[in-house]
PDB file of C-alpha atoms in Angstrom:
ATOM      1  CA  MET Y   1     219.400  86.461  59.689  1.00 36.00           C
ATOM      2  CA  ALA Y   2     222.498  84.322  59.317  1.00 37.00           C
ATOM      3  CA  ARG Y   3     226.006  85.410  60.153  1.00 35.00           C
ATOM      4  CA  VAL Y   4     228.912  83.508  58.645  1.00 34.00           C
ATOM      5  CA  PHE Y   5     232.416  83.610  60.064  1.00 33.00           C
ATOM      6  CA  ASP Y   6     234.648  83.158  57.035  1.00 38.00           C
ATOM      7  CA  ALA Y   7     238.198  81.866  57.169  1.00 39.00           C
ATOM      8  CA  PRO Y   8     240.940  84.153  55.864  1.00 41.00           C
ATOM      9  CA  ASP Y   9     241.967  83.802  52.240  1.00 42.00           C
ATOM     10  CA  SER Y  10     245.147  81.955  53.198  1.00 44.00           C
ATOM     11  CA  TYR Y  11     243.110  79.219  54.796  1.00 42.00           C
ATOM     12  CA  ASP Y  12     242.891  76.390  52.246  1.00 48.00           C
ATOM     13  CA  ARG Y  13     239.369  75.023  52.561  1.00 48.00           C
ATOM     14  CA  ARG Y  14     240.042  72.034  50.367  1.00 48.00           C
ATOM     15  CA  HIS Y  15     242.668  70.673  52.756  1.00 48.00           C
ATOM     16  CA  ALA Y  16     241.219  72.154  55.957  1.00 53.00           C
ATOM     17  CA  PRO Y  17     239.382  69.025  57.208  1.00 55.00           C
ATOM     18  CA  ALA Y  18     242.545  66.923  57.059  1.00 56.00           C
ATOM     19  CA  ALA Y  19     244.688  69.591  58.694  1.00 60.00           C
ATOM     20  CA  ASP Y  20     242.082  70.233  61.378  1.00 64.00           C
ATOM     21  CA  LEU Y  21     241.943  66.523  62.175  1.00 63.00           C
ATOM     22  CA  LEU Y  22     245.709  66.396  62.629  1.00 66.00           C
ATOM     23  CA  ALA Y  23     245.554  69.546  64.742  1.00 70.00           C
ATOM     24  CA  ARG Y  24     243.001  67.916  67.052  1.00 73.00           C
ATOM     25  CA  ARG Y  25     245.368  64.967  67.442  1.00 72.00           C
ATOM     26  CA  TRP Y  26     248.474  67.090  68.073  1.00 79.00           C
ATOM     27  CA  TRP Y  27     249.029  65.319  71.379  1.00 80.00           C
ATOM     28  CA  ALA Y  28     249.512  61.961  69.639  1.00 79.00           C
ATOM     29  CA  VAL Y  29     252.210  63.478  67.420  1.00 81.00           C
ATOM     30  CA  VAL Y  30     253.969  64.971  70.457  1.00 87.00           C
ATOM     31  CA  LEU Y  31     253.792  61.681  72.378  1.00 86.00           C
ATOM     32  CA  ARG Y  32     255.314  59.830  69.425  1.00 83.00           C
ATOM     33  CA  GLY Y  33     258.096  62.402  69.362  1.00 88.00           C
ATOM     34  CA  VAL Y  34     258.723  62.148  73.100  1.00 91.00           C
ATOM     35  CA  ALA Y  35     258.864  58.352  72.830  1.00 85.00           C
ATOM     36  CA  GLY Y  36     261.437  58.676  70.052  1.00 85.00           C
ATOM     37  CA  ILE Y  37     263.573  61.132  72.025  1.00 90.00           C
ATOM     38  CA  LEU Y  38     263.519  58.913  75.127  1.00 87.00           C
ATOM     39  CA  PHE Y  39     264.366  55.852  73.066  1.00 82.00           C
ATOM     40  CA  GLY Y  40     267.253  57.676  71.412  1.00 84.00           C
ATOM     41  CA  MET Y  41     268.629  58.869  74.755  1.00 85.00           C
ATOM     42  CA  LEU Y  42     268.369  55.352  76.172  1.00 80.00           C
ATOM     43  CA  ALA Y  43     270.312  53.955  73.230  1.00 76.00           C
ATOM     44  CA  PHE Y  44     273.191  56.357  73.951  1.00 78.00           C
ATOM     45  CA  VAL Y  45     273.152  56.225  77.755  1.00 77.00           C
ATOM     46  CA  MET Y  46     272.819  52.444  77.904  1.00 70.00           C
ATOM     47  CA  PRO Y  47     274.248  51.072  74.645  1.00 63.00           C
ATOM     48  CA  VAL Y  48     273.772  47.337  74.405  1.00 60.00           C
ATOM     49  CA  ALA Y  49     275.544  44.889  72.156  1.00 55.00           C
ATOM     50  CA  THR Y  50     273.274  41.870  72.476  1.00 58.00           C
ATOM     51  CA  LEU Y  51     270.740  41.085  69.796  1.00 58.00           C
ATOM     52  CA  ALA Y  52     268.120  40.174  72.420  1.00 65.00           C
ATOM     53  CA  ALA Y  53     268.325  43.652  73.967  1.00 70.00           C
ATOM     54  CA  LEU Y  54     268.145  45.267  70.537  1.00 67.00           C
ATOM     55  CA  VAL Y  55     265.025  43.269  69.709  1.00 67.00           C
ATOM     56  CA  LEU Y  56     263.300  44.358  72.928  1.00 75.00           C
ATOM     57  CA  LEU Y  57     264.269  48.010  72.463  1.00 76.00           C
ATOM     58  CA  PHE Y  58     263.028  48.180  68.902  1.00 77.00           C
ATOM     59  CA  GLY Y  59     259.895  46.160  69.663  1.00 81.00           C
ATOM     60  CA  ALA Y  60     258.928  48.462  72.524  1.00 83.00           C
ATOM     61  CA  TYR Y  61     259.467  51.607  70.456  1.00 81.00           C
ATOM     62  CA  ALA Y  62     257.590  50.277  67.417  1.00 85.00           C
ATOM     63  CA  LEU Y  63     254.659  49.207  69.613  1.00 88.00           C
ATOM     64  CA  VAL Y  64     254.411  52.569  71.392  1.00 85.00           C
ATOM     65  CA  ASP Y  65     254.665  54.490  68.123  1.00 84.00           C
ATOM     66  CA  GLY Y  66     252.071  52.243  66.483  1.00 88.00           C
ATOM     67  CA  ILE Y  67     249.623  52.437  69.380  1.00 88.00           C
ATOM     68  CA  PHE Y  68     249.709  56.247  69.414  1.00 81.00           C
ATOM     69  CA  ASN Y  69     248.973  56.273  65.678  1.00 80.00           C
ATOM     70  CA  ILE Y  70     246.075  53.829  66.026  1.00 85.00           C
ATOM     71  CA  VAL Y  71     244.546  55.787  68.918  1.00 80.00           C
ATOM     72  CA  ALA Y  72     244.761  59.000  66.889  1.00 74.00           C
ATOM     73  CA  ALA Y  73     243.145  57.270  63.901  1.00 76.00           C
ATOM     74  CA  ALA Y  74     240.361  55.690  65.978  1.00 76.00           C
ATOM     75  CA  THR Y  75     239.420  59.019  67.548  1.00 68.00           C
ATOM     76  CA  GLY Y  76     239.586  60.944  64.298  1.00 60.00           C
ATOM     77  CA  ARG Y  77     237.665  58.996  61.688  1.00 58.00           C
ATOM     78  CA  GLY Y  78     235.975  61.174  59.127  1.00 54.00           C
ATOM     79  CA  GLY Y  79     239.006  63.094  57.876  1.00 54.00           C
ATOM     80  CA  TRP Y  80     241.578  62.096  55.274  1.00 53.00           C
ATOM     81  CA  PRO Y  81     244.545  61.387  57.568  1.00 60.00           C
ATOM     82  CA  TRP Y  82     242.807  58.755  59.708  1.00 70.00           C
ATOM     83  CA  TRP Y  83     243.464  55.858  57.365  1.00 75.00           C
ATOM     84  CA  ALA Y  84     247.115  56.873  56.947  1.00 75.00           C
ATOM     85  CA  LEU Y  85     247.483  57.045  60.725  1.00 75.00           C
ATOM     86  CA  LEU Y  86     245.804  53.649  61.047  1.00 83.00           C
ATOM     87  CA  LEU Y  87     248.041  52.078  58.412  1.00 85.00           C
ATOM     88  CA  ALA Y  88     251.168  53.531  60.013  1.00 82.00           C
ATOM     89  CA  GLY Y  89     249.967  52.306  63.389  1.00 86.00           C
ATOM     90  CA  LEU Y  90     249.314  48.786  62.134  1.00 89.00           C
ATOM     91  CA  VAL Y  91     252.769  48.669  60.563  1.00 86.00           C
ATOM     92  CA  GLY Y  92     254.354  49.743  63.847  1.00 87.00           C
ATOM     93  CA  VAL Y  93     252.349  47.363  66.018  1.00 91.00           C
ATOM     94  CA  GLY Y  94     252.959  44.529  63.563  1.00 88.00           C
ATOM     95  CA  ALA Y  95     256.708  45.131  63.571  1.00 85.00           C
ATOM     96  CA  GLY Y  96     256.738  45.334  67.356  1.00 87.00           C
ATOM     97  CA  LEU Y  97     254.754  42.130  67.783  1.00 88.00           C
ATOM     98  CA  VAL Y  98     257.045  40.254  65.410  1.00 85.00           C
ATOM     99  CA  THR Y  99     260.057  41.147  67.547  1.00 81.00           C
ATOM    100  CA  PHE Y 100     258.332  39.949  70.730  1.00 82.00           C
ATOM    101  CA  LEU Y 101     256.716  36.812  69.304  1.00 83.00           C
ATOM    102  CA  TRP Y 102     259.866  35.726  67.445  1.00 80.00           C
ATOM    103  CA  PRO Y 103     262.747  36.823  69.711  1.00 68.00           C
ATOM    104  CA  GLY Y 104     265.063  34.396  67.933  1.00 69.00           C
ATOM    105  CA  LEU Y 105     265.235  36.578  64.834  1.00 68.00           C
ATOM    106  CA  THR Y 106     268.636  36.685  63.182  1.00 68.00           C
ATOM    107  CA  ALA Y 107     270.456  40.011  63.028  1.00 66.00           C
ATOM    108  CA  LEU Y 108     269.959  40.133  59.260  1.00 73.00           C
ATOM    109  CA  THR Y 109     266.196  39.534  59.503  1.00 78.00           C
ATOM    110  CA  LEU Y 110     265.834  42.137  62.247  1.00 76.00           C
ATOM    111  CA  THR Y 111     267.785  44.664  60.209  1.00 76.00           C
ATOM    112  CA  TYR Y 112     265.491  44.269  57.214  1.00 82.00           C
ATOM    113  CA  LEU Y 113     262.407  44.366  59.448  1.00 82.00           C
ATOM    114  CA  ILE Y 114     263.449  47.694  60.958  1.00 81.00           C
ATOM    115  CA  GLY Y 115     264.385  49.020  57.527  1.00 85.00           C
ATOM    116  CA  VAL Y 116     261.027  48.124  55.969  1.00 87.00           C
ATOM    117  CA  TRP Y 117     259.172  49.613  58.961  1.00 85.00           C
ATOM    118  CA  ALA Y 118     261.117  52.883  58.708  1.00 86.00           C
ATOM    119  CA  VAL Y 119     260.616  53.223  54.945  1.00 90.00           C
ATOM    120  CA  ALA Y 120     256.870  52.483  55.185  1.00 86.00           C
ATOM    121  CA  ILE Y 121     256.367  55.078  57.935  1.00 84.00           C
ATOM    122  CA  GLY Y 122     258.448  57.607  56.015  1.00 87.00           C
ATOM    123  CA  VAL Y 123     256.470  57.219  52.793  1.00 87.00           C
ATOM    124  CA  LEU Y 124     253.162  57.729  54.620  1.00 81.00           C
ATOM    125  CA  GLU Y 125     254.449  60.862  56.342  1.00 79.00           C
ATOM    126  CA  ILE Y 126     255.761  62.394  53.121  1.00 84.00           C
ATOM    127  CA  VAL Y 127     252.424  61.722  51.408  1.00 80.00           C
ATOM    128  CA  ALA Y 128     250.666  63.450  54.315  1.00 75.00           C
ATOM    129  CA  ALA Y 129     253.054  66.425  54.143  1.00 76.00           C
ATOM    130  CA  ILE Y 130     252.409  66.857  50.406  1.00 78.00           C
ATOM    131  CA  ARG Y 131     248.649  66.692  50.899  1.00 72.00           C
ATOM    132  CA  LEU Y 132     248.728  69.209  53.742  1.00 68.00           C
ATOM    133  CA  ARG Y 133     251.323  71.656  52.411  1.00 67.00           C
ATOM    134  CA  LYS Y 134     248.669  74.284  51.619  1.00 62.00           C
ATOM    135  CA  ALA Y 135     246.744  73.814  54.829  1.00 59.00           C
ATOM    136  CA  ILE Y 136     249.365  74.117  57.555  1.00 59.00           C
ATOM    137  CA  ALA Y 137     252.515  76.159  57.951  1.00 58.00           C
ATOM    138  CA  ASN Y 138     255.821  74.393  58.609  1.00 59.00           C
ATOM    139  CA  GLU Y 139     254.486  71.161  57.173  1.00 62.00           C
ATOM    140  CA  TRP Y 140     258.093  70.468  56.237  1.00 70.00           C
ATOM    141  CA  TRP Y 141     258.567  69.078  59.750  1.00 70.00           C
ATOM    142  CA  LEU Y 142     256.321  66.198  58.734  1.00 73.00           C
ATOM    143  CA  GLY Y 143     258.137  65.817  55.435  1.00 80.00           C
ATOM    144  CA  LEU Y 144     261.497  65.959  57.234  1.00 80.00           C
ATOM    145  CA  SER Y 145     260.537  63.205  59.652  1.00 80.00           C
ATOM    146  CA  GLY Y 146     259.381  61.098  56.711  1.00 84.00           C
ATOM    147  CA  ALA Y 147     262.588  61.723  54.765  1.00 88.00           C
ATOM    148  CA  LEU Y 148     264.703  60.854  57.804  1.00 84.00           C
ATOM    149  CA  SER Y 149     262.755  57.646  58.223  1.00 85.00           C
ATOM    150  CA  ILE Y 150     263.251  56.634  54.581  1.00 90.00           C
ATOM    151  CA  VAL Y 151     266.981  57.446  54.631  1.00 87.00           C
ATOM    152  CA  PHE Y 152     267.442  55.528  57.867  1.00 84.00           C
ATOM    153  CA  GLY Y 153     265.547  52.505  56.565  1.00 87.00           C
ATOM    154  CA  GLY Y 154     267.502  52.576  53.328  1.00 87.00           C
ATOM    155  CA  LEU Y 155     270.838  52.718  55.156  1.00 83.00           C
ATOM    156  CA  LEU Y 156     269.900  49.732  57.289  1.00 80.00           C
ATOM    157  CA  MET Y 157     268.951  47.656  54.262  1.00 82.00           C
ATOM    158  CA  LEU Y 158     272.091  48.700  52.375  1.00 82.00           C
ATOM    159  CA  ALA Y 159     274.360  47.802  55.298  1.00 74.00           C
ATOM    160  CA  PRO Y 160     272.666  44.815  56.964  1.00 69.00           C
ATOM    161  CA  ALA Y 161     275.972  43.394  58.180  1.00 65.00           C
ATOM    162  CA  ALA Y 162     276.469  46.142  60.780  1.00 64.00           C
ATOM    163  CA  GLY Y 163     276.950  44.830  64.307  1.00 61.00           C
ATOM    164  CA  ALA Y 164     274.271  44.976  66.983  1.00 61.00           C
ATOM    165  CA  LEU Y 165     275.969  47.839  68.851  1.00 66.00           C
ATOM    166  CA  ALA Y 166     276.310  49.866  65.651  1.00 71.00           C
ATOM    167  CA  MET Y 167     272.636  49.217  64.893  1.00 70.00           C
ATOM    168  CA  VAL Y 168     271.604  50.429  68.344  1.00 72.00           C
ATOM    169  CA  LEU Y 169     273.537  53.666  67.863  1.00 76.00           C
ATOM    170  CA  TRP Y 170     272.088  54.145  64.371  1.00 76.00           C
ATOM    171  CA  ILE Y 171     268.590  53.570  65.677  1.00 76.00           C
ATOM    172  CA  GLY Y 172     269.272  55.894  68.620  1.00 80.00           C
ATOM    173  CA  VAL Y 173     270.365  58.770  66.375  1.00 83.00           C
ATOM    174  CA  PHE Y 174     267.382  58.259  64.093  1.00 81.00           C
ATOM    175  CA  ALA Y 175     264.868  58.019  66.950  1.00 82.00           C
ATOM    176  CA  PHE Y 176     266.236  61.143  68.664  1.00 88.00           C
ATOM    177  CA  VAL Y 177     266.209  63.366  65.558  1.00 84.00           C
ATOM    178  CA  TYR Y 178     262.908  61.867  64.382  1.00 82.00           C
ATOM    179  CA  GLY Y 179     261.403  62.549  67.808  1.00 87.00           C
ATOM    180  CA  ILE Y 180     262.490  66.195  67.753  1.00 89.00           C
ATOM    181  CA  ALA Y 181     260.895  66.654  64.327  1.00 83.00           C
ATOM    182  CA  LEU Y 182     257.626  65.123  65.542  1.00 84.00           C
ATOM    183  CA  VAL Y 183     257.529  67.246  68.706  1.00 89.00           C
ATOM    184  CA  ALA Y 184     258.101  70.384  66.608  1.00 84.00           C
ATOM    185  CA  LEU Y 185     255.278  69.334  64.288  1.00 81.00           C
ATOM    186  CA  GLY Y 186     252.982  68.614  67.237  1.00 83.00           C
ATOM    187  CA  VAL Y 187     253.630  72.050  68.735  1.00 84.00           C
ATOM    188  CA  ARG Y 188     252.828  73.656  65.374  1.00 80.00           C
ATOM    189  CA  LEU Y 189     249.624  71.619  65.087  1.00 78.00           C
ATOM    190  CA  ARG Y 190     248.603  72.696  68.583  1.00 81.00           C
ATOM    191  CA  ALA Y 191     249.123  76.323  67.571  1.00 77.00           C
ATOM    192  CA  ARG Y 192     247.042  75.735  64.448  1.00 69.00           C
ATOM    193  CA  ARG Y 193     244.221  74.363  66.547  1.00 69.00           C
ATOM    194  CA  ALA Y 194     244.170  77.591  68.533  1.00 67.00           C
ATOM    195  CA  GLU Y 195     244.399  79.708  65.372  1.00 63.00           C
ATOM    196  CA  THR Y 196     241.794  77.862  63.288  1.00 56.00           C
ATOM    197  CA  PRO Y 197     239.028  80.353  62.491  1.00 51.00           C
ATOM    198  CA  GLU Y 198     235.402  79.709  63.223  1.00 44.00           C
ATOM    199  CA  ARG Y 199     233.597  78.227  60.253  1.00 44.00           C
ATOM    200  CA  THR Y 200     230.170  77.731  61.678  1.00 39.00           C
ATOM    201  CA  VAL Y 201     226.937  79.417  60.725  1.00 37.00           C
ATOM    202  CA  ARG Y 202     224.912  80.916  63.517  1.00 39.00           C
ATOM    203  CA  ARG Y 203     221.265  81.458  62.916  1.00 38.00           C
ATOM    204  CA  ALA Y 204     219.313  84.187  64.618  1.00 39.00           C
ATOM    205  CA  ALA Y 205     215.878  83.323  65.817  1.00 41.00           C
TER     206      ALA Y 205
END
C-alpha cells in the first residue's frame, strides 16, 4: 500500500524544483549579501579617492560574489536556476579578473565595466524572481535586488565622469542595500527549506 504526502494547494508544483534548489542554496545567497554589506561599510568607513584602490575594492567584491554564485550552481545542477547562477557567477568572476589583470584601466572604462556587470546581474535576478513568484513568498526581495542593480548600473553609465571618491560612495550605498536585500531573501529561502512539505512516496512492504 502506498502513502503519498501531498503538498498543500498553495504549493506550486510547476515551479517547486527551481524554488527548492534555491532554498537548498540559501547560504550562498546570505554569504553574497554579507559580502555586499561588508563592502558597503568599508566604502563608508574607509573612503578612498585613488583609482587603484577603487579597482581593488570592486575586483574583490565582484570575485567573491561570482565565486559564491558558481559554487551554488555547481552544487545544484538539475534545477532551473543553476544555469542562471552560473552565468551570474561567470560575469562576476570575469569582471573581477579584468580589474586585477588590467589594473591600469581608465576611470571611464572601469565605470562602464561596473555598470555592465550590475545591469547583467540585475536582469538575471529579475528573471529569476518572475519565474519563482508563484513558488516562494516574498520573492520581491530577489526582484528588488535585481532592480537596484539595474538602476545602479544605469546611473554609472549615464554619469561616467563622476570622480573616484563619488564612485566609491555610490558603489558603497548600492552594495550595502543590495546586501541587505540578499540576506533577507536568504533568510526567507532558509525558512522555505524548513517548510517545504514532503513529496516522497513511501511503499509498504
